[in-house]
Coordinates of C-alpha atoms in Angstrom, one line a residue:
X1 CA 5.6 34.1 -3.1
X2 CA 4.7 30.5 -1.8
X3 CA 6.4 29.5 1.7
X4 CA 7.1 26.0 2.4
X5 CA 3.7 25.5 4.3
X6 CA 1.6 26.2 0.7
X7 CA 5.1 25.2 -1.7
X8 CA 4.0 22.2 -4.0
X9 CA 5.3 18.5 -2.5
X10 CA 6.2 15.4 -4.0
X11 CA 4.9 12.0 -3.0
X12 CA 6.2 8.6 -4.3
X13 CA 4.9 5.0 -4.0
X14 CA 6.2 1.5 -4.6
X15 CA 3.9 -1.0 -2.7
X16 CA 4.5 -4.9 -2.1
X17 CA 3.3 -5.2 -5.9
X18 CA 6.6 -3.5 -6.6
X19 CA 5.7 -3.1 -10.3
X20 CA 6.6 0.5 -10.6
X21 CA 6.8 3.9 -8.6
X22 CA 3.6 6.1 -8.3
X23 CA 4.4 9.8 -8.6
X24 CA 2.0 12.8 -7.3
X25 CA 2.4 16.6 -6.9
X26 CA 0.1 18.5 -4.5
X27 CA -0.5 22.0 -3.3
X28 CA -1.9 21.6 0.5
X29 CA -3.4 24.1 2.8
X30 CA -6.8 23.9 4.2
X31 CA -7.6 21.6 1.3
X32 CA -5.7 18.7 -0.5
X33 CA -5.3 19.9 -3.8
X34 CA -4.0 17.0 -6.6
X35 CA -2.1 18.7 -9.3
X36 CA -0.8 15.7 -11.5
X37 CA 0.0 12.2 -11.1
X38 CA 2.1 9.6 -13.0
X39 CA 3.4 6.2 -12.7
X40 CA 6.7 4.6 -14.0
X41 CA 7.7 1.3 -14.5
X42 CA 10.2 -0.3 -12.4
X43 CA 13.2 -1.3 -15.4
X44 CA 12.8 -5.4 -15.8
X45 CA 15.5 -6.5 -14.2
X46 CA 15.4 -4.2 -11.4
X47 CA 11.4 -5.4 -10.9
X48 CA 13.0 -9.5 -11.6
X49 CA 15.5 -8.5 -8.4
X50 CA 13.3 -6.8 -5.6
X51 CA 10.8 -9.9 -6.6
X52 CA 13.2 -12.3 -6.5
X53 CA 14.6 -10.7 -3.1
X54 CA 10.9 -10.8 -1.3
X55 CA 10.5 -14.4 -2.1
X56 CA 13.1 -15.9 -1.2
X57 CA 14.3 -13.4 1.5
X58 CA 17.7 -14.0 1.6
X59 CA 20.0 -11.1 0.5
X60 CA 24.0 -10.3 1.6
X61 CA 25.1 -7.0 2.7
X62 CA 27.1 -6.5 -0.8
X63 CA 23.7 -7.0 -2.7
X64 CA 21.7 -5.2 -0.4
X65 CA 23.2 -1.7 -0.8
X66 CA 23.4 -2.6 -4.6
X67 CA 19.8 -3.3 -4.8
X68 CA 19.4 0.2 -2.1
X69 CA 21.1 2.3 -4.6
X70 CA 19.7 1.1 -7.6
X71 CA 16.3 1.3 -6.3
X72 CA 17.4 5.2 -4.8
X73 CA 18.7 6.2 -8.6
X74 CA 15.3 5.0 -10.5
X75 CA 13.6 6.6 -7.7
X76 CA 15.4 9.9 -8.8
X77 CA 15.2 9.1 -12.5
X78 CA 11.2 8.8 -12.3
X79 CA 10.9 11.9 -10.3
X80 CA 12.8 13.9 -12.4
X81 CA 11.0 12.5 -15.3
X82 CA 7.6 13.6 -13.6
X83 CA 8.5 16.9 -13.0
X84 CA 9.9 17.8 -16.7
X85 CA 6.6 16.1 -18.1
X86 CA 4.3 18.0 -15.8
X87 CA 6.6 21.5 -16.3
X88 CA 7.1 21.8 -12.4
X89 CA 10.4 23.7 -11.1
X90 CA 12.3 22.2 -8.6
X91 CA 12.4 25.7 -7.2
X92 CA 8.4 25.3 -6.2
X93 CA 8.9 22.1 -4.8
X94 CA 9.5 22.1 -0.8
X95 CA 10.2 18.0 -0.4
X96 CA 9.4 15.0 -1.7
X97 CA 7.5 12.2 0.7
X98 CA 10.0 9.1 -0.3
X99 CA 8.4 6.1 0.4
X100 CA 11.0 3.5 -0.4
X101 CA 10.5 -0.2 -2.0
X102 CA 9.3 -2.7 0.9
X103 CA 11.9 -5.4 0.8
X104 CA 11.2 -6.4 4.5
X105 CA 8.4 -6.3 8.0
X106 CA 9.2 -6.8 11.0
X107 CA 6.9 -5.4 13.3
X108 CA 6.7 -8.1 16.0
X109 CA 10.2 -9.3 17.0
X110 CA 12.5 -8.7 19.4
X111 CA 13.9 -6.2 17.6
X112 CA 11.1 -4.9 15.2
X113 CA 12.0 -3.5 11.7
X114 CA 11.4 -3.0 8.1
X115 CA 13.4 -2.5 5.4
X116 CA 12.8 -0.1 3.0
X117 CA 15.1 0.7 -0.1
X118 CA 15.9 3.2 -1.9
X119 CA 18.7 6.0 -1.0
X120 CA 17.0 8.6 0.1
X121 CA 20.5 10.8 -0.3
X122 CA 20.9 9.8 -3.9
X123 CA 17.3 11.0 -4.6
X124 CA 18.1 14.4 -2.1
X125 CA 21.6 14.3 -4.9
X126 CA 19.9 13.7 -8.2
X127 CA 16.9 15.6 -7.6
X128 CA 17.8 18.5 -5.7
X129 CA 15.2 18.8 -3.3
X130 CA 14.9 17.7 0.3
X131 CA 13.3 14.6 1.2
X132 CA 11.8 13.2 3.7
X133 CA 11.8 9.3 4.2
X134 CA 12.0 6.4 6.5
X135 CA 8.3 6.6 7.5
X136 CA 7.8 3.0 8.4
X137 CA 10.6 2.4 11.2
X138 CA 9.5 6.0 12.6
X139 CA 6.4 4.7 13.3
X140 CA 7.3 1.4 14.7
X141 CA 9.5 3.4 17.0
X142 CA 6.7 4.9 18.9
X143 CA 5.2 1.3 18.8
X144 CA 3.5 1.6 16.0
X145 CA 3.3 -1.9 13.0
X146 CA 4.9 0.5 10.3
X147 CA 2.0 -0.1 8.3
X148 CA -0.7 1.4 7.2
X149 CA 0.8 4.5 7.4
X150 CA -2.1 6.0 5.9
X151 CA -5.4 6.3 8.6
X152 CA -4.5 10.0 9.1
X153 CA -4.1 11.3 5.6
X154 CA -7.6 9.3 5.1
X155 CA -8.9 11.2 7.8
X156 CA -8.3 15.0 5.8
X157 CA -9.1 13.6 2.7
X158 CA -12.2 11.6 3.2
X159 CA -14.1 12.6 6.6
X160 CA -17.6 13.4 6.7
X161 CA -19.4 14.3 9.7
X162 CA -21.7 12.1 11.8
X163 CA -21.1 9.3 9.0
X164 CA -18.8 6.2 9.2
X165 CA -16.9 5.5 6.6
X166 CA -14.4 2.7 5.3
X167 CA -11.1 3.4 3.3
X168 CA -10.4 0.1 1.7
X169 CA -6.8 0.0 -0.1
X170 CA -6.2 -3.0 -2.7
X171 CA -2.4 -3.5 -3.6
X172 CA 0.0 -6.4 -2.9
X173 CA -1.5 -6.0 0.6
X174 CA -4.9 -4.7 1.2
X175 CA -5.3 -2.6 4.4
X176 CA -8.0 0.0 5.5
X177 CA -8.9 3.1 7.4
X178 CA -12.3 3.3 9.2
X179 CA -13.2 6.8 10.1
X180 CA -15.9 7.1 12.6
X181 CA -17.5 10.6 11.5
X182 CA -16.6 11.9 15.0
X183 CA -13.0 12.6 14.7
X184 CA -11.6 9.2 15.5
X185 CA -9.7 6.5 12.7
X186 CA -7.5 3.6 13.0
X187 CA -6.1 1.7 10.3
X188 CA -5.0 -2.1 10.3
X189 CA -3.9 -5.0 7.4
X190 CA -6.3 -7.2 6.2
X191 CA -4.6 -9.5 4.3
X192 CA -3.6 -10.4 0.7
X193 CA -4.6 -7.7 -2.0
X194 CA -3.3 -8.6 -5.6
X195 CA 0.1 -10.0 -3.9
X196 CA -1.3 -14.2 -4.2
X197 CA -2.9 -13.4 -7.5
X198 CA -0.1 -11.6 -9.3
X199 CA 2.5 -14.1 -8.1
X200 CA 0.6 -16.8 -9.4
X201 CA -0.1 -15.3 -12.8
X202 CA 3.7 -14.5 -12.9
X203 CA 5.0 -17.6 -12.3
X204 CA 2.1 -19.7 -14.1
X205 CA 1.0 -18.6 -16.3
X206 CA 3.3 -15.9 -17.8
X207 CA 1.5 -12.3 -17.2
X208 CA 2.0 -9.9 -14.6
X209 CA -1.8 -9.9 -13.1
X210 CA -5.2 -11.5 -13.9
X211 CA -6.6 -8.3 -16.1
X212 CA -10.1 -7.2 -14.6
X213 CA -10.1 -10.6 -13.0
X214 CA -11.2 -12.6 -16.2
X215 CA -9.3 -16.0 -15.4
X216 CA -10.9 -16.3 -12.1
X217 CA -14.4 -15.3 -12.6
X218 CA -14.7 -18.9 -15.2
X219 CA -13.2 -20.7 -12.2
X220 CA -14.5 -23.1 -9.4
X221 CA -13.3 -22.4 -6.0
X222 CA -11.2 -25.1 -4.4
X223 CA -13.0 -25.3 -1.3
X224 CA -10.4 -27.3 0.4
X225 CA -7.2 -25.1 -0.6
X226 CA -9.7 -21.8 0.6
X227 CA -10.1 -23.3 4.1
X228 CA -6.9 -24.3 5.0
X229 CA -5.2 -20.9 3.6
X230 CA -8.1 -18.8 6.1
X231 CA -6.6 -21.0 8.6
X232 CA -3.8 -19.1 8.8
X233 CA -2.8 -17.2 12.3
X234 CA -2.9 -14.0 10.6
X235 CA -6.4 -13.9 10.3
X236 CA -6.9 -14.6 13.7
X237 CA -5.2 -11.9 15.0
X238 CA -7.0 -8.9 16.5
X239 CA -6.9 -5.2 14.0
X240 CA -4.5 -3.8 14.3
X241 CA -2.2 -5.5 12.6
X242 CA 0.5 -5.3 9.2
X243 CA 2.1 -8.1 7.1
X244 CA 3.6 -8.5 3.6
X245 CA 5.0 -10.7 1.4
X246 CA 6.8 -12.7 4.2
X247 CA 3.5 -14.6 4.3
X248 CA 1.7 -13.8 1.6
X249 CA 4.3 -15.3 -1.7
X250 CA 4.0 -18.6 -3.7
X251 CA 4.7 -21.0 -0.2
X252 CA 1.7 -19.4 1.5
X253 CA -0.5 -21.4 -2.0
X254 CA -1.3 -25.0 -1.0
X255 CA 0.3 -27.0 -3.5
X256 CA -2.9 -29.0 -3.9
X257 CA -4.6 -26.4 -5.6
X258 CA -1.4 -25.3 -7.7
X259 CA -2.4 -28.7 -9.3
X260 CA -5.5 -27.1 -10.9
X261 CA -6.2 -25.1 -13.2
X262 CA -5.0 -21.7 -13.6
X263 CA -9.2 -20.9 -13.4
X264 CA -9.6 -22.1 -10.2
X265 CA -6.5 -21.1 -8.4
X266 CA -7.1 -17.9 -9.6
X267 CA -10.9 -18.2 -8.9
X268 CA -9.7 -19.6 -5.3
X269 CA -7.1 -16.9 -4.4
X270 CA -9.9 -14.1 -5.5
X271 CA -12.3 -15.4 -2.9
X272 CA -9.6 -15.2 -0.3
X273 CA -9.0 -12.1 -0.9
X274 CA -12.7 -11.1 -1.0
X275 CA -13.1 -13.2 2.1
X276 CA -10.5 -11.7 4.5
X277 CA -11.2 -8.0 3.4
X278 CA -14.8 -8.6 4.0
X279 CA -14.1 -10.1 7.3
X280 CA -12.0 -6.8 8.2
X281 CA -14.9 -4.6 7.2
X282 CA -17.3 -6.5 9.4
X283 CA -14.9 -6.4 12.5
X284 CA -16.1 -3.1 14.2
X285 CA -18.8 -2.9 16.3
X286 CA -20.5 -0.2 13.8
X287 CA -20.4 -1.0 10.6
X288 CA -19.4 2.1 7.9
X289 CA -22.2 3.5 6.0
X290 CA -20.1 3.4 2.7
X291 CA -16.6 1.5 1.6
X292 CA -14.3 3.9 -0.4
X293 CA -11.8 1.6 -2.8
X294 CA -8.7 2.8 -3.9
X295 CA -5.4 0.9 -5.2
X296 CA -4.7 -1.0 -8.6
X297 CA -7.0 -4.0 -7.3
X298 CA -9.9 -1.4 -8.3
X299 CA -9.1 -2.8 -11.7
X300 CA -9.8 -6.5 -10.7
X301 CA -13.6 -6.2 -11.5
X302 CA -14.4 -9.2 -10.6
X303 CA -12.5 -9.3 -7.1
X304 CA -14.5 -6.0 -6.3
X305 CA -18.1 -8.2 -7.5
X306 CA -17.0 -10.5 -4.8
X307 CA -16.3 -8.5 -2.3
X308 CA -19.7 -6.7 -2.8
X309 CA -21.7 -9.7 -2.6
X310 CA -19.8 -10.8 0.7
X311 CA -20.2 -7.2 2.3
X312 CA -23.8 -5.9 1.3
X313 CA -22.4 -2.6 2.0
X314 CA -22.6 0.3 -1.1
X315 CA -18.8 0.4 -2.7
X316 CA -17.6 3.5 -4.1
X317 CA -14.2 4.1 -6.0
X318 CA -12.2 7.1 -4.8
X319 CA -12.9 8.7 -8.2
X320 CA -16.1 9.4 -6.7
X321 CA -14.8 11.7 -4.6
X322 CA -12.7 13.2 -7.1
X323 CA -9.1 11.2 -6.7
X324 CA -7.6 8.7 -9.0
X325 CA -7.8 5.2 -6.9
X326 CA -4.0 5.1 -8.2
X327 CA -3.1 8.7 -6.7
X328 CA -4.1 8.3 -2.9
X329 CA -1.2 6.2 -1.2
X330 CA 1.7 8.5 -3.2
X331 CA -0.8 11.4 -2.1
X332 CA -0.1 9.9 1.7
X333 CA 2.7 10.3 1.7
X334 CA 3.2 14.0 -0.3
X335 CA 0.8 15.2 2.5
X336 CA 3.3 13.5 5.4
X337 CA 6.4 15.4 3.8
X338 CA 4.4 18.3 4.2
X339 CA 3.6 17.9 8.1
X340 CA 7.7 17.0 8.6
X341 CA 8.8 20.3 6.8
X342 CA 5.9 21.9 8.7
X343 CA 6.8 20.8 12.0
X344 CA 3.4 19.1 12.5
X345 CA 3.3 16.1 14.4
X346 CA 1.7 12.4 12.7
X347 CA -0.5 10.8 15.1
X348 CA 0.6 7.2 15.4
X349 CA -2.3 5.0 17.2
X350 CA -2.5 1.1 18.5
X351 CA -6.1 0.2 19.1
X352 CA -7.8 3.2 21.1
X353 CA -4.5 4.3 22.6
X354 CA -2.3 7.3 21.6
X355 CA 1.0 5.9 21.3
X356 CA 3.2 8.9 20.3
X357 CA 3.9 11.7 17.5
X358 CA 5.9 11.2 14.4
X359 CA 8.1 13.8 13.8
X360 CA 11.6 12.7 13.0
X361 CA 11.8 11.4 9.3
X362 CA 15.6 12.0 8.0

């Protein structure tokens, strides 16, 4: 009979790419054990609405717990979907990790913040299992940036003695984990991921991304347009650090190069992407022996060409290592339910400093 330390969990992801809802299941003890995985499209006018919400960031309190229920119900929908396809009773299942759809970050103000949606007692309702959610304001409670939430989990999954190692994750956002081989991590933001690329493509030229990065590899980078968007205070900025799509939407893309062609803005926006991830795998004082990709920008071919000519340092996809690039961030935070129902406390660090334990997620 399986207790609730070795009962399967859940996890669920919806990046800043908010195209659909990642799904895992996972049996975890000493090991990390990937059962199945899925993903599920976000319905079209649903995906048209959180877009429309994160780029123009404006929403009233009547919409917003519209937009928080909706988003909670085809949360539950797709779980339940997942765990009729893949035969798995709700019985087995201790929690599901609930991730929530990033509508909002905040870390820095006053009053620091981010808003994720997605009822987490509508999925709890629907789905009949308990959940644990609300990951990113916990850890920007024990002054944390919310994001990546994901350093630790990279730690179990990925660490190999004596030998430094880089997690690089490519979604809206790109972010990373560098594990030292001796026991320490920290994660921070890079930059854009897909986020510039796919908003462009979506509002340009009519598709939802530039597939295996065909557009821009024919393209000529507007040198110009590249310099003034690495200009940006973000990039200047010590690690750690966290954005989003507060920065990174169509207003951040100088409208001098939205004059060109579709080729060399999307040939322009690659190499920034390439450029800023490379700069944040050259900004420790040792440099990792290997970079481990994971994330749908695996996919862009040619953004991963570019960023292996800037870096000179051996990329490997997570499928390497046996886990589908897709899986790992849903797997995040399927292994964080799992230290919540088992009472074991998430490390939450800032620079070299241990800042607190997470340990209340409702």
């Amino acid at each position: 009979m399986r207790t609730s330390s070795n009962k399967i969990f859940i996890g669920t992801m919806s990046g800043t790419s908010h195209d659909g809802i990642d799904i895992c299941s996972m049996e975890i003890s000493n090991t990390i054990n990937l059962l199945s995985f899925g993903s599920y499209k976000y319905p079209k006018k649903l995906q048209e609405s959180i877009s429309r919400v994160i780029q123009q960031q404006e929403l009233s309190l009547s919409d917003y717990f519209k937009l928080n229920k909706n988003i909670g119900i085809t949360f539950s929908k797709s779980i339940n979907r997942f765990l009729t396809q893949n035969k798995i009773n709700k019985n087995s299942v201790a929690a599901v990790g609930l991730s929530g759809q990033t509508l909002f970050h905040e870390p820095k103000g006053k009053y620091p913040f981010s808003i994720q949606a997605g009822d987490s007692k509508i999925v709890a309702e629907e789905c009949g299992i308990n959940v644990v959610s609300d990951f990113r304001n916990d850890h920007i409670k024990l002054g944390g940036e919310g994001a990546p939430l994901v350093p630790e989990f990279h730690q179990k999954l990925f660490f190999r003695k004596n030998t430094p190692l880089l997690i690089l994750n490519i979604g809206g956002i790109s972010n990373f984990t560098y594990l030292d081989g001796k026991g320490n991590f920290f994660g921070s933001d890079c930059g854009p991921g897909n986020a510039l690329m796919d908003i462009y493509c979506q509002n340009y030229i009519n598709s939802p991304f530039d597939r295996h990065g065909k557009l821009a590899k024919i393209g000529t980078v507007h040198s110009p347009s590249l310099n003034k968007m690495l200009n940006h205070p973000f990039f200047k900025k010590y690690h750690p650090k966290s954005t989003g799509k507060e920065i990174f939407n169509m207003r951040f893309i100088p409208k001098p190069l939205l004059r060109k062609s579709s080729e060399d803005v999307l040939a322009t926006l690659a190499e920034l992407t390439a450029i800023c991830i490379t700069k944040s795998i050259n900004s420790g004082k040792n440099l990792p022996k290997e970079v481990i990709v994971c994330g749908g920008g695996v996919k862009n071919k040619f953004l991963i060409h570019r960023i292996d000519m800037h870096t000179r340092i051996n990329l490997a996809s997570s499928d390497e290592y046996g886990f589908d690039p897709q899986a790992i961030e849903s797997m995040a935070f399927g292994w964080m339910a799992r230290q919540r129902v088992c009472k074991n406390p998430l490390v939450v660090k800032k620079n070299k400093g241990l800042l607190g334990t997470l340990t209340q997620s409702k």
